[in-house]
Amino acid sequence: MFNILQKVLLKPMTKIAQYRIVRAIMAAGMASIPFTIVGSMILVLNILPTVFHPLTGFFNATFFKFSDLYMIANTATMGILAMYFSLAIGFELTRIIQTEDKLKVAPLNGAFLSLFAFFMCLPELVMKGGKIVLLNSITDNEKVINGFRMTSTIDRIGTSGIFTAIIMAILAVWLYTFCVKHNWTIKMPDAVPEGVSRSFTALIPTFVIAFVVLAINGGLVLLGTDIFKMIAIPFSFVTSMTNTWLGIMVIEFLIHALWIVGIHGANIISAFITPIFLANMVSNSHGANIPFAGEFNNSFAILGGSGATLGLCIFIALLARSEQLKVLGRASIVPSLFNINEPLIFGLPIVYNPYLAIPFFLAPMVTASVAYAAINFHFIRPIVIQAPWPSPAGIGAFISTVDWRASVLAILCVIIAFLIYLPFIKIYDTKLYHDEQGIPTKS
């Protein structure tokens, strides 16, 4: 089977992985590893008492007195992850073009121009009185000040903004290199220091990027939308999908399709499906038997985090040949136990990684199917309680259903997902191991 996968998958995967944009995005994922690990570890500390209730009193008397202080580390990592991606992709993509095309562009300029383009997309604008104005709305449900929607930080620079950051980085670098190729730059004498010369070289490209992005944003505002809102449009129909196996498969596919392109799929889709699975849970408490209710995903379908990666994380931590995977697995194993796997998604990376895209789609769809069948055919009780989403494998399932058989099913789902990942992670592990050892990859 491994030989077949090597022949059928490795060559096309390797070709896709060599595209400049893919390489830049993967590099951005690598660069984000320390931030995602630190942010996840801090989050685990904050949610432990929601999983192990006897710890609540101890945490209230100790850690939670400083919660606002240490959660700043989470806000400054996971809360602004799109900003890190914007800088990293702009820098890496420009560096690749500089190296391979021998073009006189500066990676630092590419990084700053990418961030510049991304930040211009953040404010929410609306038409009011025939003018384009910044949105201001302060209610019990939302806080938008001068166009910036606020949560613990500016909402759009978190994981929900990664896709826009990627688009803006690609656009900014393309416009920057276009200007340089066509000599739309201000050239300084050789005697001028490099830093000063680099600044003036980027001056005209900065004007061009500003004009293009403002034109795009203005056009979308006139149409009553913006880049962020456009992302949600194709997925609005999710609200009508529930109660059926096909509906669950579509939801799982959409969540993981978004993740593959760098968008926090669970966050986006949950906005549409939360009212549905809460209503289904209430119906179950009154005698219904609806599988998709409560924390169905975190109890059965995606144990370890999106993509059902708990078994994968344990494998790379203990058995990977590549040092890169071993270190990442060991650093990620504690967050994975609590269904937090951003370190894996952005660190392996899974985002835009052709080696792991197939099992990332397939594993949660299979585990969701198994859990759906078990509830639908009354092998286990339906979900009637809203369990904390970070509950470890087996615990969340038991809390949700008050049925010990659900814990067994959850462990079975972990094993099934791992078996799906196994051939793919073996190929990826071998590839990374050969890269580390300097061994040429066979065609």
Tab-separated table of C-alpha atoms in Angstrom:
chain	number	residue	atom	x	y	z
A	1	MET	CA	0.000	0.000	0.000
A	2	PHE	CA	2.851	2.357	0.840
A	3	ASN	CA	4.436	1.654	-2.565
A	4	ILE	CA	1.164	2.475	-4.318
A	5	LEU	CA	0.804	5.690	-2.347
A	6	GLN	CA	4.389	6.624	-3.164
A	7	LYS	CA	3.741	6.187	-6.892
A	8	VAL	CA	0.217	7.621	-7.072
A	9	LEU	CA	0.392	10.447	-4.520
A	10	LEU	CA	3.970	11.452	-3.824
A	11	LYS	CA	4.857	12.896	-7.248
A	12	PRO	CA	1.749	15.089	-7.657
A	13	MET	CA	1.937	16.117	-3.986
A	14	THR	CA	5.589	17.064	-4.370
A	15	LYS	CA	4.785	19.100	-7.482
A	16	ILE	CA	1.985	20.986	-5.735
A	17	ALA	CA	4.184	21.573	-2.701
A	18	GLN	CA	6.781	23.293	-4.924
A	19	TYR	CA	4.436	26.087	-5.973
A	20	ARG	CA	5.741	29.367	-4.587
A	21	ILE	CA	2.512	30.362	-2.898
A	22	VAL	CA	2.182	26.955	-1.225
A	23	ARG	CA	5.783	27.092	-0.022
A	24	ALA	CA	5.288	30.586	1.375
A	25	ILE	CA	2.129	29.571	3.232
A	26	MET	CA	3.785	26.459	4.652
A	27	ALA	CA	6.727	28.596	5.775
A	28	ALA	CA	4.308	30.941	7.517
A	29	GLY	CA	2.823	27.963	9.333
A	30	MET	CA	6.283	26.918	10.484
A	31	ALA	CA	7.064	30.441	11.663
A	32	SER	CA	3.877	30.501	13.729
A	33	ILE	CA	4.769	27.360	15.734
A	34	PRO	CA	6.126	29.097	18.868
A	35	PHE	CA	3.133	31.449	18.978
A	36	THR	CA	0.516	28.716	18.563
A	37	ILE	CA	2.183	26.467	21.140
A	38	VAL	CA	2.486	29.223	23.757
A	39	GLY	CA	-1.063	30.450	23.109
A	40	SER	CA	-2.486	26.922	23.325
A	41	MET	CA	-0.618	26.108	26.532
A	42	ILE	CA	-1.972	29.264	28.180
A	43	LEU	CA	-5.491	28.372	27.034
A	44	VAL	CA	-5.173	24.850	28.480
A	45	LEU	CA	-4.268	26.379	31.847
A	46	ASN	CA	-7.407	28.507	31.757
A	47	ILE	CA	-9.831	25.710	30.848
A	48	LEU	CA	-8.620	22.896	33.119
A	49	PRO	CA	-11.235	23.614	35.832
A	50	THR	CA	-14.044	23.374	33.244
A	51	VAL	CA	-12.937	19.806	32.606
A	52	PHE	CA	-11.878	18.760	36.120
A	53	HIS	CA	-14.366	20.511	38.394
A	54	PRO	CA	-12.602	19.631	41.700
A	55	LEU	CA	-9.826	21.982	40.564
A	56	THR	CA	-12.178	24.973	40.415
A	57	GLY	CA	-11.662	26.088	44.016
A	58	PHE	CA	-7.892	25.743	43.769
A	59	PHE	CA	-7.742	27.674	40.473
A	60	ASN	CA	-10.067	30.406	41.803
A	61	ALA	CA	-7.733	30.872	44.757
A	62	THR	CA	-4.555	30.856	42.666
A	63	PHE	CA	-4.267	31.057	38.880
A	64	PHE	CA	-7.553	32.787	38.111
A	65	LYS	CA	-6.535	35.775	40.209
A	66	PHE	CA	-3.994	36.480	37.463
A	67	SER	CA	-6.096	35.249	34.513
A	68	ASP	CA	-6.367	38.634	32.793
A	69	LEU	CA	-2.589	38.939	33.009
A	70	TYR	CA	-1.505	35.570	31.606
A	71	MET	CA	-4.287	35.403	28.988
A	72	ILE	CA	-2.591	38.389	27.321
A	73	ALA	CA	-0.095	35.791	26.031
A	74	ASN	CA	-2.972	33.961	24.338
A	75	THR	CA	-4.397	37.178	22.912
A	76	ALA	CA	-0.973	38.188	21.587
A	77	THR	CA	-0.494	34.814	19.860
A	78	MET	CA	-3.696	33.086	18.736
A	79	GLY	CA	-5.605	36.366	18.909
A	80	ILE	CA	-3.492	38.033	16.203
A	81	LEU	CA	-2.398	35.002	14.192
A	82	ALA	CA	-3.512	36.489	10.864
A	83	MET	CA	-1.053	39.331	11.375
A	84	TYR	CA	1.823	36.865	11.822
A	85	PHE	CA	0.725	35.040	8.663
A	86	SER	CA	0.570	38.273	6.696
A	87	LEU	CA	4.129	39.218	7.651
A	88	ALA	CA	5.536	35.717	7.191
A	89	ILE	CA	3.926	35.055	3.807
A	90	GLY	CA	4.905	38.476	2.479
A	91	PHE	CA	8.492	37.988	3.623
A	92	GLU	CA	8.843	34.387	2.411
A	93	LEU	CA	7.149	34.874	-0.959
A	94	THR	CA	9.296	37.927	-1.682
A	95	ARG	CA	12.415	36.040	-0.589
A	96	ILE	CA	11.574	33.150	-2.938
A	97	ILE	CA	11.071	35.557	-5.861
A	98	GLN	CA	14.269	37.411	-4.971
A	99	THR	CA	16.257	34.160	-4.882
A	100	GLU	CA	14.773	32.331	-7.857
A	101	ASP	CA	14.093	35.230	-10.241
A	102	LYS	CA	17.141	37.266	-9.201
A	103	LEU	CA	14.849	40.259	-8.853
A	104	LYS	CA	15.945	43.208	-6.732
A	105	VAL	CA	13.136	43.053	-4.205
A	106	ALA	CA	13.537	43.145	-0.425
A	107	PRO	CA	11.766	40.491	1.710
A	108	LEU	CA	11.301	43.014	4.514
A	109	ASN	CA	9.467	45.319	2.109
A	110	GLY	CA	7.291	42.406	1.019
A	111	ALA	CA	6.394	41.654	4.641
A	112	PHE	CA	5.478	45.256	5.474
A	113	LEU	CA	3.540	45.774	2.238
A	114	SER	CA	1.546	42.590	2.910
A	115	LEU	CA	0.677	43.779	6.394
A	116	PHE	CA	-0.217	47.191	4.987
A	117	ALA	CA	-2.642	45.659	2.467
A	118	PHE	CA	-4.173	43.373	5.109
A	119	PHE	CA	-4.714	46.168	7.626
A	120	MET	CA	-6.561	48.222	5.026
A	121	CYS	CA	-9.147	45.420	4.851
A	122	LEU	CA	-9.811	45.269	8.605
A	123	PRO	CA	-12.205	48.205	9.200
A	124	GLU	CA	-15.877	47.570	8.425
A	125	LEU	CA	-17.285	50.240	6.106
A	126	VAL	CA	-20.919	50.949	5.219
A	127	MET	CA	-22.861	53.309	2.966
A	128	LYS	CA	-24.725	55.946	4.997
A	129	GLY	CA	-26.300	59.108	3.668
A	130	GLY	CA	-24.609	58.616	0.316
A	131	LYS	CA	-21.179	58.393	1.936
A	132	ILE	CA	-18.841	55.543	2.805
A	133	VAL	CA	-18.346	55.696	6.580
A	134	LEU	CA	-16.745	53.556	9.255
A	135	LEU	CA	-19.224	51.348	11.079
A	136	ASN	CA	-19.906	52.192	14.733
A	137	SER	CA	-22.151	49.895	16.729
A	138	ILE	CA	-22.093	49.287	20.467
A	139	THR	CA	-24.812	46.932	21.724
A	140	ASP	CA	-25.075	43.997	24.120
A	141	ASN	CA	-24.160	41.635	21.276
A	142	GLU	CA	-21.411	43.510	19.455
A	143	LYS	CA	-18.864	46.272	19.839
A	144	VAL	CA	-17.673	47.931	16.621
A	145	ILE	CA	-15.685	51.123	17.135
A	146	ASN	CA	-14.556	53.143	14.094
A	147	GLY	CA	-14.902	50.041	11.930
A	148	PHE	CA	-12.980	47.695	14.223
A	149	ARG	CA	-15.011	44.821	15.656
A	150	MET	CA	-13.665	44.088	19.115
A	151	THR	CA	-13.534	40.865	21.125
A	152	SER	CA	-10.506	40.206	23.330
A	153	THR	CA	-8.586	41.909	20.527
A	154	ILE	CA	-9.489	43.225	17.066
A	155	ASP	CA	-11.656	40.379	15.830
A	156	ARG	CA	-10.422	40.150	12.256
A	157	ILE	CA	-6.708	39.762	13.009
A	158	GLY	CA	-7.271	36.393	14.687
A	159	THR	CA	-7.599	33.039	12.957
A	160	SER	CA	-10.760	34.161	11.120
A	161	GLY	CA	-8.628	36.655	9.189
A	162	ILE	CA	-5.941	34.275	7.942
A	163	PHE	CA	-7.528	33.719	4.532
A	164	THR	CA	-7.799	37.472	3.899
A	165	ALA	CA	-4.211	37.875	5.107
A	166	ILE	CA	-3.069	35.260	2.582
A	167	ILE	CA	-4.939	36.931	-0.289
A	168	MET	CA	-3.628	40.379	0.593
A	169	ALA	CA	-0.046	39.101	0.988
A	170	ILE	CA	-0.139	37.457	-2.442
A	171	LEU	CA	-1.680	40.578	-4.010
A	172	ALA	CA	0.787	42.933	-2.319
A	173	VAL	CA	3.861	40.902	-3.277
A	174	TRP	CA	2.612	40.510	-6.850
A	175	LEU	CA	2.075	44.274	-7.198
A	176	TYR	CA	5.438	44.963	-5.560
A	177	THR	CA	7.315	42.650	-7.917
A	178	PHE	CA	5.307	43.959	-10.891
A	179	CYS	CA	6.435	47.501	-10.102
A	180	VAL	CA	10.065	46.443	-9.698
A	181	LYS	CA	10.053	44.415	-12.935
A	182	HIS	CA	8.683	47.393	-14.847
A	183	ASN	CA	11.053	49.844	-13.118
A	184	TRP	CA	8.208	51.686	-11.387
A	185	THR	CA	10.544	52.563	-8.539
A	186	ILE	CA	12.642	55.449	-7.292
A	187	LYS	CA	16.299	54.530	-7.750
A	188	MET	CA	18.850	55.989	-5.391
A	189	PRO	CA	22.610	56.326	-6.008
A	190	ASP	CA	24.817	53.445	-4.878
A	191	ALA	CA	26.310	55.636	-2.135
A	192	VAL	CA	22.946	55.855	-0.350
A	193	PRO	CA	22.670	53.413	2.615
A	194	GLU	CA	20.779	50.216	1.837
A	195	GLY	CA	17.986	50.909	4.351
A	196	VAL	CA	17.246	54.313	2.845
A	197	SER	CA	17.416	52.960	-0.698
A	198	ARG	CA	15.045	50.101	0.185
A	199	SER	CA	12.505	52.553	1.607
A	200	PHE	CA	12.416	54.672	-1.544
A	201	THR	CA	12.282	51.558	-3.754
A	202	ALA	CA	9.033	50.586	-2.032
A	203	LEU	CA	7.464	54.057	-2.243
A	204	ILE	CA	5.742	53.746	-5.632
A	205	PRO	CA	4.682	50.089	-5.012
A	206	THR	CA	3.121	51.271	-1.737
A	207	PHE	CA	1.042	53.854	-3.612
A	208	VAL	CA	0.005	51.215	-6.175
A	209	ILE	CA	-0.987	48.705	-3.471
A	210	ALA	CA	-2.926	51.366	-1.576
A	211	PHE	CA	-4.848	52.366	-4.711
A	212	VAL	CA	-5.685	48.777	-5.729
A	213	VAL	CA	-6.784	47.626	-2.250
A	214	LEU	CA	-8.830	50.769	-1.649
A	215	ALA	CA	-10.505	50.275	-5.033
A	216	ILE	CA	-11.352	46.664	-4.157
A	217	ASN	CA	-12.669	47.608	-0.723
A	218	GLY	CA	-14.650	50.538	-2.092
A	219	GLY	CA	-16.237	48.424	-4.793
A	220	LEU	CA	-17.271	45.772	-2.283
A	221	VAL	CA	-18.712	48.388	0.109
A	222	LEU	CA	-20.807	49.803	-2.726
A	223	LEU	CA	-22.119	46.262	-3.195
A	224	GLY	CA	-22.932	46.110	0.518
A	225	THR	CA	-20.216	43.677	1.536
A	226	ASP	CA	-16.484	43.275	2.112
A	227	ILE	CA	-13.840	40.557	1.777
A	228	PHE	CA	-14.575	39.033	5.175
A	229	LYS	CA	-18.328	38.925	4.611
A	230	MET	CA	-17.891	37.392	1.168
A	231	ILE	CA	-16.159	34.382	2.726
A	232	ALA	CA	-19.304	33.555	4.700
A	233	ILE	CA	-21.732	33.780	1.753
A	234	PRO	CA	-21.157	30.308	0.228
A	235	PHE	CA	-21.694	28.675	3.608
A	236	SER	CA	-24.985	30.240	4.681
A	237	PHE	CA	-26.925	27.246	3.402
A	238	VAL	CA	-25.378	25.190	6.238
A	239	THR	CA	-28.154	26.457	8.515
A	240	SER	CA	-30.652	24.203	6.716
A	241	MET	CA	-28.562	21.044	7.073
A	242	THR	CA	-29.087	18.917	10.147
A	243	ASN	CA	-30.504	15.643	11.391
A	244	THR	CA	-29.231	13.628	8.419
A	245	TRP	CA	-26.001	11.799	7.699
A	246	LEU	CA	-25.560	13.764	4.473
A	247	GLY	CA	-26.020	17.045	6.325
A	248	ILE	CA	-23.369	16.088	8.872
A	249	MET	CA	-20.974	15.089	6.072
A	250	VAL	CA	-21.432	18.456	4.369
A	251	ILE	CA	-20.803	20.295	7.645
A	252	GLU	CA	-17.651	18.270	8.380
A	253	PHE	CA	-16.417	18.820	4.841
A	254	LEU	CA	-16.949	22.582	5.003
A	255	ILE	CA	-15.231	22.922	8.383
A	256	HIS	CA	-12.145	21.095	7.161
A	257	ALA	CA	-12.157	22.614	3.676
A	258	LEU	CA	-11.910	26.020	5.327
A	259	TRP	CA	-9.121	24.833	7.620
A	260	ILE	CA	-7.138	23.504	4.659
A	261	VAL	CA	-7.002	27.024	3.215
A	262	GLY	CA	-6.080	28.557	6.560
A	263	ILE	CA	-9.476	29.685	7.855
A	264	HIS	CA	-10.733	28.640	11.294
A	265	GLY	CA	-13.532	26.500	9.885
A	266	ALA	CA	-15.018	25.553	13.248
A	267	ASN	CA	-15.403	29.213	14.253
A	268	ILE	CA	-17.065	30.237	11.002
A	269	ILE	CA	-19.441	27.273	10.640
A	270	SER	CA	-20.335	27.244	14.348
A	271	ALA	CA	-21.939	30.660	13.900
A	272	PHE	CA	-24.525	28.958	11.676
A	273	ILE	CA	-24.933	25.595	13.411
A	274	THR	CA	-24.853	26.526	17.122
A	275	PRO	CA	-28.617	27.309	17.282
A	276	ILE	CA	-29.313	24.033	15.464
A	277	PHE	CA	-27.324	21.688	17.696
A	278	LEU	CA	-28.556	23.411	20.872
A	279	ALA	CA	-32.172	22.982	19.746
A	280	ASN	CA	-31.476	19.346	18.888
A	281	MET	CA	-29.973	18.769	22.338
A	282	VAL	CA	-33.108	20.133	23.976
A	283	SER	CA	-35.214	17.865	21.758
A	284	ASN	CA	-33.096	14.889	22.817
A	285	SER	CA	-33.699	15.714	26.481
A	286	HIS	CA	-37.416	15.406	25.710
A	287	GLY	CA	-37.086	11.987	24.095
A	288	ALA	CA	-35.775	12.626	20.569
A	289	ASN	CA	-32.800	10.753	19.123
A	290	ILE	CA	-30.965	13.300	16.971
A	291	PRO	CA	-27.236	12.524	16.520
A	292	PHE	CA	-26.062	16.029	15.660
A	293	ALA	CA	-26.566	17.816	18.956
A	294	GLY	CA	-24.491	19.481	21.666
A	295	GLU	CA	-20.763	18.823	21.418
A	296	PHE	CA	-21.122	16.038	18.836
A	297	ASN	CA	-17.931	17.093	17.072
A	298	ASN	CA	-15.656	17.473	20.089
A	299	SER	CA	-17.065	14.350	21.742
A	300	PHE	CA	-16.745	11.996	18.765
A	301	ALA	CA	-15.843	13.417	15.337
A	302	ILE	CA	-12.769	15.599	15.919
A	303	LEU	CA	-11.090	14.298	19.055
A	304	GLY	CA	-7.753	16.034	19.381
A	305	GLY	CA	-9.046	19.027	17.421
A	306	SER	CA	-10.209	19.658	13.862
A	307	GLY	CA	-9.211	16.766	11.638
A	308	ALA	CA	-9.398	14.257	14.541
A	309	THR	CA	-5.641	14.449	15.104
A	310	LEU	CA	-5.200	12.998	18.616
A	311	GLY	CA	-3.862	9.644	17.410
A	312	LEU	CA	-1.703	11.426	14.829
A	313	CYS	CA	-0.178	13.626	17.537
A	314	ILE	CA	0.637	10.643	19.786
A	315	PHE	CA	2.211	8.808	16.840
A	316	ILE	CA	4.548	11.601	15.771
A	317	ALA	CA	5.508	12.295	19.386
A	318	LEU	CA	6.532	8.680	20.000
A	319	LEU	CA	7.322	7.022	16.670
A	320	ALA	CA	8.180	9.663	14.033
A	321	ARG	CA	11.625	9.378	12.409
A	322	SER	CA	11.811	13.081	11.598
A	323	GLU	CA	13.153	15.207	14.444
A	324	GLN	CA	10.877	18.033	13.313
A	325	LEU	CA	7.768	15.886	13.811
A	326	LYS	CA	9.016	14.416	17.100
A	327	VAL	CA	9.569	17.840	18.646
A	328	LEU	CA	6.267	19.191	17.332
A	329	GLY	CA	4.372	16.115	18.546
A	330	ARG	CA	5.815	16.293	22.048
A	331	ALA	CA	5.108	20.010	22.291
A	332	SER	CA	1.536	19.574	21.011
A	333	ILE	CA	0.424	16.470	22.871
A	334	VAL	CA	-0.944	18.243	25.962
A	335	PRO	CA	-3.093	20.739	23.978
A	336	SER	CA	-4.272	17.861	21.746
A	337	LEU	CA	-5.624	15.988	24.755
A	338	PHE	CA	-7.953	18.955	25.243
A	339	ASN	CA	-8.985	19.220	21.566
A	340	ILE	CA	-6.622	22.125	20.859
A	341	ASN	CA	-4.521	21.377	17.807
A	342	GLU	CA	-3.583	24.720	16.236
A	343	PRO	CA	0.092	23.827	16.850
A	344	LEU	CA	-0.386	20.797	14.594
A	345	ILE	CA	-2.584	22.527	12.011
A	346	PHE	CA	-0.117	25.375	11.556
A	347	GLY	CA	3.028	23.544	12.640
A	348	LEU	CA	3.035	20.278	10.672
A	349	PRO	CA	1.547	22.148	8.812
A	350	ILE	CA	-1.812	20.716	7.724
A	351	VAL	CA	-2.919	24.016	6.188
A	352	TYR	CA	-2.076	23.885	2.467
A	353	ASN	CA	-0.147	20.640	2.983
A	354	PRO	CA	-0.919	18.250	0.105
A	355	TYR	CA	0.552	15.322	2.058
A	356	LEU	CA	-2.039	15.500	4.853
A	357	ALA	CA	-5.053	17.111	3.167
A	358	ILE	CA	-6.785	13.805	2.302
A	359	PRO	CA	-6.798	12.277	5.808
A	360	PHE	CA	-7.625	15.672	7.320
A	361	PHE	CA	-10.863	15.596	5.306
A	362	LEU	CA	-11.484	11.860	5.553
A	363	ALA	CA	-10.842	11.072	9.230
A	364	PRO	CA	-13.516	13.357	10.749
A	365	MET	CA	-16.044	12.344	8.096
A	366	VAL	CA	-15.528	8.653	8.963
A	367	THR	CA	-15.588	9.183	12.740
A	368	ALA	CA	-18.688	11.394	12.427
A	369	SER	CA	-20.336	8.626	10.366
A	370	VAL	CA	-19.516	6.016	13.015
A	371	ALA	CA	-20.896	8.230	15.814
A	372	TYR	CA	-23.985	9.090	13.750
A	373	ALA	CA	-24.718	5.397	13.188
A	374	ALA	CA	-24.152	4.529	16.859
A	375	ILE	CA	-26.666	7.156	18.019
A	376	ASN	CA	-29.112	6.701	15.164
A	377	PHE	CA	-29.361	2.930	15.763
A	378	HIS	CA	-29.523	3.355	19.556
A	379	PHE	CA	-26.180	1.725	20.384
A	380	ILE	CA	-25.532	4.715	22.645
A	381	ARG	CA	-27.771	7.385	24.098
A	382	PRO	CA	-28.071	10.702	22.232
A	383	ILE	CA	-26.384	13.860	23.481
A	384	VAL	CA	-28.463	15.584	26.142
A	385	ILE	CA	-25.841	17.675	27.995
A	386	GLN	CA	-23.569	20.432	26.725
A	387	ALA	CA	-20.113	19.171	27.719
A	388	PRO	CA	-17.115	21.536	27.805
A	389	TRP	CA	-15.560	21.408	24.332
A	390	PRO	CA	-11.987	20.780	25.630
A	391	SER	CA	-13.004	17.590	27.474
A	392	PRO	CA	-10.483	14.778	26.756
A	393	ALA	CA	-11.407	11.732	24.676
A	394	GLY	CA	-14.039	9.658	26.430
A	395	ILE	CA	-14.790	12.178	29.176
A	396	GLY	CA	-16.679	14.606	26.955
A	397	ALA	CA	-18.637	11.765	25.367
A	398	PHE	CA	-19.666	10.415	28.787
A	399	ILE	CA	-20.684	13.870	30.073
A	400	SER	CA	-22.678	14.569	26.894
A	401	THR	CA	-24.630	11.306	26.905
A	402	VAL	CA	-24.333	10.035	30.499
A	403	ASP	CA	-23.551	6.665	28.895
A	404	TRP	CA	-20.302	4.753	29.515
A	405	ARG	CA	-20.600	3.152	26.060
A	406	ALA	CA	-20.110	6.607	24.553
A	407	SER	CA	-16.638	6.719	26.136
A	408	VAL	CA	-15.771	3.438	24.419
A	409	LEU	CA	-17.053	4.829	21.120
A	410	ALA	CA	-14.914	7.961	21.536
A	411	ILE	CA	-11.745	5.881	22.012
A	412	LEU	CA	-12.734	3.787	18.988
A	413	CYS	CA	-13.065	7.008	16.940
A	414	VAL	CA	-9.534	8.034	17.968
A	415	ILE	CA	-8.197	4.674	16.736
A	416	ILE	CA	-10.150	4.839	13.457
A	417	ALA	CA	-8.901	8.364	12.718
A	418	PHE	CA	-5.306	7.349	13.458
A	419	LEU	CA	-5.498	4.371	11.074
A	420	ILE	CA	-6.682	6.734	8.332
A	421	TYR	CA	-3.762	9.090	8.963
A	422	LEU	CA	-1.135	6.339	9.257
A	423	PRO	CA	-0.136	5.780	5.589
A	424	PHE	CA	-0.105	9.502	4.850
A	425	ILE	CA	1.921	10.546	7.894
A	426	LYS	CA	4.380	7.737	7.148
A	427	ILE	CA	4.991	9.219	3.698
A	428	TYR	CA	5.309	12.746	5.081
A	429	ASP	CA	7.553	11.599	7.931
A	430	THR	CA	9.832	9.784	5.483
A	431	LYS	CA	10.013	12.862	3.261
A	432	LEU	CA	10.989	15.117	6.187
A	433	TYR	CA	13.458	12.534	7.503
A	434	HIS	CA	15.155	12.334	4.092
A	435	ASP	CA	15.287	16.150	3.937
A	436	GLU	CA	16.921	16.254	7.363
A	437	GLN	CA	19.452	13.575	6.407
A	438	GLY	CA	20.134	15.063	2.981
A	439	ILE	CA	18.826	11.938	1.233
A	440	PRO	CA	17.340	12.655	-2.238
A	441	THR	CA	13.627	11.817	-2.528
A	442	LYS	CA	12.951	9.047	-5.038
A	443	SER	CA	10.875	9.922	-8.068
